[in-house]
mmCIF file of C-alpha atoms in Angstrom:
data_model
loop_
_atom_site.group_PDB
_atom_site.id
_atom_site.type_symbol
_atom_site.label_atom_id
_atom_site.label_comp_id
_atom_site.label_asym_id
_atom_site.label_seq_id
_atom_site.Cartn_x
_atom_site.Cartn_y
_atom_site.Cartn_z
ATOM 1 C CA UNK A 1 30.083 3.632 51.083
ATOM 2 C CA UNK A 2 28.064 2.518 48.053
ATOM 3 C CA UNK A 3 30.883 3.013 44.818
ATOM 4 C CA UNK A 4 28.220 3.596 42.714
ATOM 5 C CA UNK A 5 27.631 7.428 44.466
ATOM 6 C CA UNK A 6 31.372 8.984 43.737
ATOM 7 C CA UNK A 7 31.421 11.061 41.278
ATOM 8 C CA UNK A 8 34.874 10.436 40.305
ATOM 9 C CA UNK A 9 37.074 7.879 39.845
ATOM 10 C CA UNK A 10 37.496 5.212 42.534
ATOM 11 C CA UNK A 11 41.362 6.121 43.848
ATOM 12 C CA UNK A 12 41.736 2.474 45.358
ATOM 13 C CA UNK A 13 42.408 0.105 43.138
ATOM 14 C CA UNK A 14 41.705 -3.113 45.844
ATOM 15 C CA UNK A 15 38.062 -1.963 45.747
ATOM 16 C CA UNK A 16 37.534 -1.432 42.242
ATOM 17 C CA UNK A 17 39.115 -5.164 42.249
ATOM 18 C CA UNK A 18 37.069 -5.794 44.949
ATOM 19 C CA UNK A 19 33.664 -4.142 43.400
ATOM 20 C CA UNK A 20 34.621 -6.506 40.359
ATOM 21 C CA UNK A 21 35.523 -9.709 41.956
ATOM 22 C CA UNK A 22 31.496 -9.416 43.703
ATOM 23 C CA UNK A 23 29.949 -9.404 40.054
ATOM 24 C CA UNK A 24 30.193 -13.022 40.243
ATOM 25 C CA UNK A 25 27.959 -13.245 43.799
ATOM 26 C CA UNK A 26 25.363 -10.693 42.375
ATOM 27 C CA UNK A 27 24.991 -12.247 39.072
ATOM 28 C CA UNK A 28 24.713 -16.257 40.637
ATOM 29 C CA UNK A 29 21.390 -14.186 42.149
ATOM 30 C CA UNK A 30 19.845 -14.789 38.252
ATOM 31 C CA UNK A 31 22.098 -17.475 36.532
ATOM 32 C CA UNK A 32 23.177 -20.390 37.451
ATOM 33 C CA UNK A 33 26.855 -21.278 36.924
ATOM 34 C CA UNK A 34 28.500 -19.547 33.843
ATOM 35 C CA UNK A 35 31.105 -18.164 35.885
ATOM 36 C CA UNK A 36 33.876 -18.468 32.749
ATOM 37 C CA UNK A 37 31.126 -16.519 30.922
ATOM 38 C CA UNK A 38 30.858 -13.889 33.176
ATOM 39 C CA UNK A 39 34.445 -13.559 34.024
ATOM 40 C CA UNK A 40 34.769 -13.109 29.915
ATOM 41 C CA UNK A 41 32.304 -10.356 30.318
ATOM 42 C CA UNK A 42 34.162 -8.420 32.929
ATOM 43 C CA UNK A 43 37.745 -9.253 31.032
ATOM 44 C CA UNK A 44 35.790 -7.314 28.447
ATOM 45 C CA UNK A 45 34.955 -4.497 30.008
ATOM 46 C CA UNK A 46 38.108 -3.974 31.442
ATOM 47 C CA UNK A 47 39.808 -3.861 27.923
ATOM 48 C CA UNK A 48 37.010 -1.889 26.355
ATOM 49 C CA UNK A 49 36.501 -4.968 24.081
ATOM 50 C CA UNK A 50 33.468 -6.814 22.519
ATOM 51 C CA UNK A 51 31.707 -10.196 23.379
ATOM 52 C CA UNK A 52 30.096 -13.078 21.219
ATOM 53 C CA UNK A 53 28.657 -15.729 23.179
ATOM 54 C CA UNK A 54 27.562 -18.913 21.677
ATOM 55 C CA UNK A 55 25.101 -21.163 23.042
ATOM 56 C CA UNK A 56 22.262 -23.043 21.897
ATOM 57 C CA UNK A 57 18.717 -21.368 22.975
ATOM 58 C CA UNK A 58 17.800 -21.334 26.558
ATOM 59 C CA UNK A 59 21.226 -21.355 28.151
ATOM 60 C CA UNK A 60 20.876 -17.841 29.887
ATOM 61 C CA UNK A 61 23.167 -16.055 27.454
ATOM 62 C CA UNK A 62 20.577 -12.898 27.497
ATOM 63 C CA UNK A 63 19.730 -13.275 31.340
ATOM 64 C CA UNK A 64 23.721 -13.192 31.855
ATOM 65 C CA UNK A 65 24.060 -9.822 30.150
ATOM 66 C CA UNK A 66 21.009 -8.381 31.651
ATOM 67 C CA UNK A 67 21.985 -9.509 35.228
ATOM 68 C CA UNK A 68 25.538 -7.796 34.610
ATOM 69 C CA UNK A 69 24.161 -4.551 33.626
ATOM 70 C CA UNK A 70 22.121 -3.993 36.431
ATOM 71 C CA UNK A 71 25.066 -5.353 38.816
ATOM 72 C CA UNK A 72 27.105 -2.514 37.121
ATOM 73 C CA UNK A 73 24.492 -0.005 37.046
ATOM 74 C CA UNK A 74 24.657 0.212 33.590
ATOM 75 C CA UNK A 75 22.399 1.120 30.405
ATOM 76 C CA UNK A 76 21.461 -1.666 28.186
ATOM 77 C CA UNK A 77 19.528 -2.158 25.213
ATOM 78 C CA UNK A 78 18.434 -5.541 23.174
ATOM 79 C CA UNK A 79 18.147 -5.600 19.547
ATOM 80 C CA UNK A 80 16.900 -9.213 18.342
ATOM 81 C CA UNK A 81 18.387 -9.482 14.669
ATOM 82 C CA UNK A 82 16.041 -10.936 12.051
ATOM 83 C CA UNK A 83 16.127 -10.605 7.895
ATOM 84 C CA UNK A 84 14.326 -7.862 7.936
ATOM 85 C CA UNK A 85 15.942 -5.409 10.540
ATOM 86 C CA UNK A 86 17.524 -2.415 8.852
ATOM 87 C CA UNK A 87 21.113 -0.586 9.692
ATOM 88 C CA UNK A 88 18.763 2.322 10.732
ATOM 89 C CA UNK A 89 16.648 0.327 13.268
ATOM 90 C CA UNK A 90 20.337 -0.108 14.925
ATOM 91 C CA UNK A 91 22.063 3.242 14.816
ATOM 92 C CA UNK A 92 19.106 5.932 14.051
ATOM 93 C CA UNK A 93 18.081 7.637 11.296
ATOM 94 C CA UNK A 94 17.305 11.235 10.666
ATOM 95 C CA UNK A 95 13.729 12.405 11.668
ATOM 96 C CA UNK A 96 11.925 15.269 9.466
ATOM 97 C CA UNK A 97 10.113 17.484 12.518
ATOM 98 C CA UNK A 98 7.300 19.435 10.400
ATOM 99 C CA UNK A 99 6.932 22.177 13.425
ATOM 100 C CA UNK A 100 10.257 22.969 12.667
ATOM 101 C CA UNK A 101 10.674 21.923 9.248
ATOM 102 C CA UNK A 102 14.008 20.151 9.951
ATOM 103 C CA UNK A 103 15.550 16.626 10.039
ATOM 104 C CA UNK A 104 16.827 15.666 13.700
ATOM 105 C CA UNK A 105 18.682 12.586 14.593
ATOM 106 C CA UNK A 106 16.729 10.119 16.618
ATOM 107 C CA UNK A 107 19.226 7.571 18.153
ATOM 108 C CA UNK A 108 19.266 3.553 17.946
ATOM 109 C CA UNK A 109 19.460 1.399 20.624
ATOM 110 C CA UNK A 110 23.078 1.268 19.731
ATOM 111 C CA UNK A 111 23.338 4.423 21.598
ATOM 112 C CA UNK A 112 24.027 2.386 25.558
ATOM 113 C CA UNK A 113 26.328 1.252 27.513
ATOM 114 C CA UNK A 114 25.787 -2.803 27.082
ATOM 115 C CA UNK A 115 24.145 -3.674 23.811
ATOM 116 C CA UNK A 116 22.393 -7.233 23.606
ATOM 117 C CA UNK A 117 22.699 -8.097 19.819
ATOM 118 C CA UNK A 118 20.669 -11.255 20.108
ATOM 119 C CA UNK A 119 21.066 -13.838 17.343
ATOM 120 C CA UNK A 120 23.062 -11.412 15.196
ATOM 121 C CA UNK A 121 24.079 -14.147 12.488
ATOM 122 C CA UNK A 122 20.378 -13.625 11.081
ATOM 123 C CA UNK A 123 20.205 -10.421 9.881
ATOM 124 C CA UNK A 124 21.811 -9.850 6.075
ATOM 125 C CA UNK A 125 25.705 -8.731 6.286
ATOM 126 C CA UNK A 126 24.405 -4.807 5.435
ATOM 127 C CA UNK A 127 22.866 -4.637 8.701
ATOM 128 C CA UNK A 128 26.039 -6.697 10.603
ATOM 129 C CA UNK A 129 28.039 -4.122 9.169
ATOM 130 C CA UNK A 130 26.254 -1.184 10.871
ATOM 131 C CA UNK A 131 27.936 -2.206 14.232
ATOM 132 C CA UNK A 132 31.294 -1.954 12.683
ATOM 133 C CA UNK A 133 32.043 1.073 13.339
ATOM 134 C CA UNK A 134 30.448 1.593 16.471
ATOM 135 C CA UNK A 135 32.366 -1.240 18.257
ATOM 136 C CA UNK A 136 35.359 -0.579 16.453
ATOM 137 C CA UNK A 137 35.551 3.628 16.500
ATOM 138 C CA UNK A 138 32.823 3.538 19.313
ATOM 139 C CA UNK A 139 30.841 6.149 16.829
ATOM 140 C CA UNK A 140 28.123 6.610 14.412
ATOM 141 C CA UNK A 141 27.973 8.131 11.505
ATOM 142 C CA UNK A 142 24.995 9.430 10.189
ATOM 143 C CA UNK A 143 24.404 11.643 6.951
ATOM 144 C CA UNK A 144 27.938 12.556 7.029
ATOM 145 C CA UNK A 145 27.832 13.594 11.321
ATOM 146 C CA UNK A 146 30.045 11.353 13.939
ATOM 147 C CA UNK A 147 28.227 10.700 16.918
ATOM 148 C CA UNK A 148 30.042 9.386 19.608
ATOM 149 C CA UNK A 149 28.972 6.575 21.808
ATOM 150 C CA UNK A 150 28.344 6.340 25.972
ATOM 151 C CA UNK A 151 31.289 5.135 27.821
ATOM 152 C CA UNK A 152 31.335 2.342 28.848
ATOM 153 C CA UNK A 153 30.058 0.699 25.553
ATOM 154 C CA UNK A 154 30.097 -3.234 25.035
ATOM 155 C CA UNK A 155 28.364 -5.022 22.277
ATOM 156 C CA UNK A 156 27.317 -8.876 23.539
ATOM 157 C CA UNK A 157 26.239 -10.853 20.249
ATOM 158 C CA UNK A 158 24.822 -13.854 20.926
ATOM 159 C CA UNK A 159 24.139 -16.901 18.038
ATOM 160 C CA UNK A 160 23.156 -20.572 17.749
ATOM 161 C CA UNK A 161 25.776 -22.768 17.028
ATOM 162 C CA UNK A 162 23.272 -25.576 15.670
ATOM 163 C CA UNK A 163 21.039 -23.585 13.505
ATOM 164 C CA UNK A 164 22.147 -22.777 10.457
ATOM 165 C CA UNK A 165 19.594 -22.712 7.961
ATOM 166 C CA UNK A 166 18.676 -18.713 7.253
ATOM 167 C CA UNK A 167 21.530 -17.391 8.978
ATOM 168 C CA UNK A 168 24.588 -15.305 7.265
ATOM 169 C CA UNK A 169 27.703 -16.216 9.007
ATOM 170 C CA UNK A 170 29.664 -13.540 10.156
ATOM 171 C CA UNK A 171 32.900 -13.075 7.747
ATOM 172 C CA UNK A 172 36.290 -13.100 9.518
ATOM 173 C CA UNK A 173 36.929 -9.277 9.595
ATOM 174 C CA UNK A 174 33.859 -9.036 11.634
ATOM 175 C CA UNK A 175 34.855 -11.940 13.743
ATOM 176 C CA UNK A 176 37.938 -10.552 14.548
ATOM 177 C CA UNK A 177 36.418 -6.997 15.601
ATOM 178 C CA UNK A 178 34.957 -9.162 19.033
ATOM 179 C CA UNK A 179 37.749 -9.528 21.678
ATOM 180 C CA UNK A 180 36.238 -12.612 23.038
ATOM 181 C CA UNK A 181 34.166 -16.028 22.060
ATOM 182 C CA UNK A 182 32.645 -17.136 25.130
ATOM 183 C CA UNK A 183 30.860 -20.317 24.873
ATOM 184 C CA UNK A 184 28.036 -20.717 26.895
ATOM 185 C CA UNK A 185 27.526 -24.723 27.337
ATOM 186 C CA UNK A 186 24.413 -26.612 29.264
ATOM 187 C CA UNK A 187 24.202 -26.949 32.815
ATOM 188 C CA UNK A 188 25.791 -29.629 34.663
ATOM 189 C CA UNK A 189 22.620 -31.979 35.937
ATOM 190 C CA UNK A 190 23.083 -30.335 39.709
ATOM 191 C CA UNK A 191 22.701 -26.517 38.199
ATOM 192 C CA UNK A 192 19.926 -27.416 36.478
ATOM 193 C CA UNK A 193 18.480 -29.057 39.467
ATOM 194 C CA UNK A 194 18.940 -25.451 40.605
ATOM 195 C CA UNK A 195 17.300 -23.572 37.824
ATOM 196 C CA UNK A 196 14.395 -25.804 38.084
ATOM 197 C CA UNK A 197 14.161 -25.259 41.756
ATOM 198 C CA UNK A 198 14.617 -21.253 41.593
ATOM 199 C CA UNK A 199 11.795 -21.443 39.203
ATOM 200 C CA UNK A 200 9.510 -23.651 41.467
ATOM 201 C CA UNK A 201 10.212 -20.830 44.615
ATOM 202 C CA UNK A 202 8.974 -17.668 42.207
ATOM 203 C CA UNK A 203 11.904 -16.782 39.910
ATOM 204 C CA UNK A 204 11.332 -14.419 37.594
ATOM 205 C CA UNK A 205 13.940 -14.253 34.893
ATOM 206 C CA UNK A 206 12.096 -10.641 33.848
ATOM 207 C CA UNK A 207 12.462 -9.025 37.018
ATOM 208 C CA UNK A 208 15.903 -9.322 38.589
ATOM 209 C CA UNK A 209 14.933 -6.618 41.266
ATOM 210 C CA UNK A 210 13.373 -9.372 42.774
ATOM 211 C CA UNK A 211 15.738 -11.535 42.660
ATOM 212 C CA UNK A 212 17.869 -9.378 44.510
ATOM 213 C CA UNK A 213 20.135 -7.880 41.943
ATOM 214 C CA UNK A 214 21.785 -4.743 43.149
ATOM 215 C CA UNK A 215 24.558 -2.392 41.561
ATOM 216 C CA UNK A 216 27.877 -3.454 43.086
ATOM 217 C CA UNK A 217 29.998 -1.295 41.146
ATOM 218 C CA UNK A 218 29.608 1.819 38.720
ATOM 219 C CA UNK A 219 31.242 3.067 35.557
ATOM 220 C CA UNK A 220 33.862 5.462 38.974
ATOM 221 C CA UNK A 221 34.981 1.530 39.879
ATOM 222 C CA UNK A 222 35.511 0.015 36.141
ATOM 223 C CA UNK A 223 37.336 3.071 35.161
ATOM 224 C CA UNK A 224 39.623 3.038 37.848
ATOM 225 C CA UNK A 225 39.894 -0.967 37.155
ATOM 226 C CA UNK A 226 40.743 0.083 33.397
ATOM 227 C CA UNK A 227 43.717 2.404 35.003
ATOM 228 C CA UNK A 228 45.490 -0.107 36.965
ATOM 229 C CA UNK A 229 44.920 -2.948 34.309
ATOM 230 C CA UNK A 230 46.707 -0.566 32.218
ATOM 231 C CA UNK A 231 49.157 -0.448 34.706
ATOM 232 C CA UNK A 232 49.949 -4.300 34.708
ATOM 233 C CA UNK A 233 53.455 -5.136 33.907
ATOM 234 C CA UNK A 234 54.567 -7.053 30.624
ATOM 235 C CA UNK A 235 57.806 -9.095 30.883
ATOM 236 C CA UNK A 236 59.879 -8.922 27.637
ATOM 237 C CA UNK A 237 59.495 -12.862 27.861
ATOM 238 C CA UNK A 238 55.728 -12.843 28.038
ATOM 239 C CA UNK A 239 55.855 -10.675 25.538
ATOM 240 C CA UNK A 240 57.703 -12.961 23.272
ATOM 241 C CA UNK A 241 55.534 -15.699 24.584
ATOM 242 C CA UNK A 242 52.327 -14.383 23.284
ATOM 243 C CA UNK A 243 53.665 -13.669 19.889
ATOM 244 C CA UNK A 244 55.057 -17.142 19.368
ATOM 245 C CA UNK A 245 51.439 -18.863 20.509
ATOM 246 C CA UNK A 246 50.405 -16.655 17.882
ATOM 247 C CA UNK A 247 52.392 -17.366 14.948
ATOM 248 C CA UNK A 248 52.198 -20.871 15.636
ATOM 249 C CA UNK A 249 48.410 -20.920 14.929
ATOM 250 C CA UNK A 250 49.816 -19.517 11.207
ATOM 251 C CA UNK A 251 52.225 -22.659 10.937
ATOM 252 C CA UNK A 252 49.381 -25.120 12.277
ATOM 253 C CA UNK A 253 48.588 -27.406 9.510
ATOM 254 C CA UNK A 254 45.710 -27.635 10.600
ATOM 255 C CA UNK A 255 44.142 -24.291 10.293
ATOM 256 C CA UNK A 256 43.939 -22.300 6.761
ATOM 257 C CA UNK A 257 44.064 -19.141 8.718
ATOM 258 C CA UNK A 258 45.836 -18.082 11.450
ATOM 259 C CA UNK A 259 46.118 -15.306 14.295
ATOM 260 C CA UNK A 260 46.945 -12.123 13.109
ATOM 261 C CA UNK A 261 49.250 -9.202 15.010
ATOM 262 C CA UNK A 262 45.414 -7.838 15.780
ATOM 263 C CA UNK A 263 44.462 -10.955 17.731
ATOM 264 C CA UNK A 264 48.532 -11.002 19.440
ATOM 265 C CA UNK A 265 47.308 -7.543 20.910
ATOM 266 C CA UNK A 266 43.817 -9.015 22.169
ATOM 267 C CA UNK A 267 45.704 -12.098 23.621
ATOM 268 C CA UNK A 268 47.914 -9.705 25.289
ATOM 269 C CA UNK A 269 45.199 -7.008 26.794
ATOM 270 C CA UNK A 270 43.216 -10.063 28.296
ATOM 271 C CA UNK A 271 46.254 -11.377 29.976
ATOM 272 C CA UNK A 272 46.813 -8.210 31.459
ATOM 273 C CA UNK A 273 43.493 -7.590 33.005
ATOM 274 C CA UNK A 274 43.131 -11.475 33.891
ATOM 275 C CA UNK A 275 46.574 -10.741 35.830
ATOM 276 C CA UNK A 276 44.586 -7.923 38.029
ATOM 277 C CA UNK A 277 41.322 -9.568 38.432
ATOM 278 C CA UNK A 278 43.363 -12.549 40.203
ATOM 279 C CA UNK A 279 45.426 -9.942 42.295
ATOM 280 C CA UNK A 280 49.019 -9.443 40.540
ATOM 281 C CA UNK A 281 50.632 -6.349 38.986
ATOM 282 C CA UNK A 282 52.392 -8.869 36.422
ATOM 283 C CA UNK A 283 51.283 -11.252 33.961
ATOM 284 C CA UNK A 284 52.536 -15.031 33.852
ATOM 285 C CA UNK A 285 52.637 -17.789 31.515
ATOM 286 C CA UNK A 286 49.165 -18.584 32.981
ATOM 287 C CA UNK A 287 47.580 -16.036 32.423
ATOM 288 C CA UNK A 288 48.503 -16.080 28.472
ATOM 289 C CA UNK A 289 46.899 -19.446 28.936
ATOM 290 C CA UNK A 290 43.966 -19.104 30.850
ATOM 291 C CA UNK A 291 42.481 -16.379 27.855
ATOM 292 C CA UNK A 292 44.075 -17.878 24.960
ATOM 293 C CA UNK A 293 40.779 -19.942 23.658
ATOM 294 C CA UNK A 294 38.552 -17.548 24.445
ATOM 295 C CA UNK A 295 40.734 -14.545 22.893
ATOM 296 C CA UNK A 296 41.760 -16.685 19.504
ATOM 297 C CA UNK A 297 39.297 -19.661 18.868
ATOM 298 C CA UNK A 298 37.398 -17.079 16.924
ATOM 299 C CA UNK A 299 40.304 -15.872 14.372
ATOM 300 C CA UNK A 300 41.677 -18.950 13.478
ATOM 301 C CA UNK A 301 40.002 -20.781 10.813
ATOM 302 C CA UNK A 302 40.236 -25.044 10.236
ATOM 303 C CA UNK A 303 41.001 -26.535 7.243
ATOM 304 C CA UNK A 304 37.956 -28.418 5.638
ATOM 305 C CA UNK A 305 39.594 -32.071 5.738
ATOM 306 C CA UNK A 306 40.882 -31.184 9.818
ATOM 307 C CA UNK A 307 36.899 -30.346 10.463
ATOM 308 C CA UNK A 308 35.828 -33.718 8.491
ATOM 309 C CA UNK A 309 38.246 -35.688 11.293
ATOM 310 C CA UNK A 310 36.667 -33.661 14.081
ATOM 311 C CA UNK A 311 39.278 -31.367 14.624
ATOM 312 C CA UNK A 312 38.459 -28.157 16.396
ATOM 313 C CA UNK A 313 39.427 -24.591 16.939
ATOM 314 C CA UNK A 314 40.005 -25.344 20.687
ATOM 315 C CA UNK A 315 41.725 -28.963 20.606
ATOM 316 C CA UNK A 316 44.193 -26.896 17.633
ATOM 317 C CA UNK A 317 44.470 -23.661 20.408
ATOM 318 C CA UNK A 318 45.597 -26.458 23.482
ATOM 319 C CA UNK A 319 47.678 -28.310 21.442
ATOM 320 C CA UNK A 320 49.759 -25.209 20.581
ATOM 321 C CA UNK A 321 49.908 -24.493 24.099
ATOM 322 C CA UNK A 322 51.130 -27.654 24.903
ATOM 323 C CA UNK A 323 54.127 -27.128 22.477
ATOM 324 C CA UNK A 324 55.132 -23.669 22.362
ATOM 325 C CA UNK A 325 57.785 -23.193 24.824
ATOM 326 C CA UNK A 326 56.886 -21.518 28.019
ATOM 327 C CA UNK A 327 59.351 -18.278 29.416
ATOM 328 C CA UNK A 328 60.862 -19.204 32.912
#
């Protein structure tokens, strides 16, 4: 029986898990490798959290959200950020209708379930700071009315790590509103071997019906997912575990700012649903570890002489890993 038909919530939890777990076959259909990528994208889902992906152009970072949309059956809308792209052309604005000689709210593209906000570090901060409250109070507010947003909703926000020049960085406090950083690196000589070859045999990154991309799950499966993540047991050990990896990034000498209770929390939700997705009803150690870069490497901030000796977020994350002690 196709998941995507109930009308309810799946009751099994093994095939939501299941329904999940073949994301990762549907979506190699359109991208090549990425699966750390995609496995952040379904992490975020589950914990009704946010994505930016970093990349340099021409990685797939757009091709992997589109591809998991239409694996979930889901709404999703792309919004390419330049200098000139208002808050309005994000959330909606109010309409005058002369027929009826009233204003009526016309919606954004914010208004989906999986919103693409490509290259988002080149638009001015005013029009960053319209998706603040929709990924953070998943509403909009317009001319004094809240509006709430579908369900699911996930924003993906892509940017360039290399291009700099007429960008606006986003500040911290925005940072910090995306559960995960997911970097999306080149392919390894083989999967670009198969990228090229897909290509040569009629690819078409604009049409993934062709490519064979199906629904494998619906919003029935990743709410029941969402129920038995919430589910997953915490240790008082793990627990303690995650909060000392945490304020260890705030001793690091290193790093001018460190993790705050906010980020503890993320660290702690993505452990939790990276605990189901593998199959347990408990986190471990592991699991804290596996998500910790990801979860963090975007709220901790180096110190100007540690990025002049080529000193990163990441080697800073491992190496507080490596020292923190680990529960038994």
């Amino acid at each position: 029986m196709d998941p995507t038909t109930d009308n309810g919530p799946t009751a099994d939890p093994d095939r939501a898990r299941a329904s999940l777990e073949a994301l990762r076959a549907e979506i190699s259909k359109a991208v090549v490798g990425q699966d750390p990528a995609v496995t952040g994208l379904v992490v975020a889902l589950l914990c009704r959290g946010h994505v930016l992906l970093e990349g340099v152009p021409g990685v797939a970072k757009t091709l992997l959200v589109r591809a998991l949309a239409s694996s979930l059956e889901l709404d999703t809308k792309r919004v390419q950020f330049t200098p000139d792209l208002m808050p309005s052309d994000v959330t909606g604005s109010l309409v005058y209708d002369a027929r009826t000689t009233e204003f009526s709210f016309q919606p954004g593209p914010v208004f989906t379930n999986l919103l693409l906000a490509d290259e988002i570090n080149r638009t001015p901060p005013k029009t960053q700071s319209s998706l603040l409250e929709a990924m953070e109070e998943r509403q909009v507010t317009v001319d004094g009315t809240a509006r709430p947003l579908p369900d699911p909703f996930l924003v993906a926000a892509t940017q360039n790590p290399v291009e700099y020049e007429g960008t606006y960085p986003l500040p911290e406090a925005q940072l910090d509103r995306f559960l995960l950083k997911l970097t999306v690196p080149l392919p390894s000589r083989q999967d670009e071997i198969d990228v090229l070859t897909r290509h040569a045999e009629g690819f078409n990154p604009r049409d993934l019906r062709a490519a064979g991309v199906r629904p494998v799950a619906g919003p029935a499966d990743l709410e029941a997912a969402r129920t038995s993540v919430a589910k997953t047991s915490v240790s008082p050990e793990i627990t303690a575990y995650v909060v000392d990896v945490c304020r260890a990034t705030r001793d690091s000498p290193s790093l001018t700012l460190g993790v705050s209770p906010r980020g503890a929390t993320a660290l702690l939700s993505t452990a939790r649903a990276w605990a189901w997705l593998t199959g347990r009803d408990y986190v471990i150690p592991d699991d804290v570890k596996a998500l910790a870069l990801p979860t963090l490497r975007h709220r901790v901030q180096l110190r100007p002489e540690a990025e002049m000796e080529g000193v990163t977020t990441d080697s800073v994350i491992n190496a507080i890993l490596a020292q923190v002690p680990v529960p038994r």
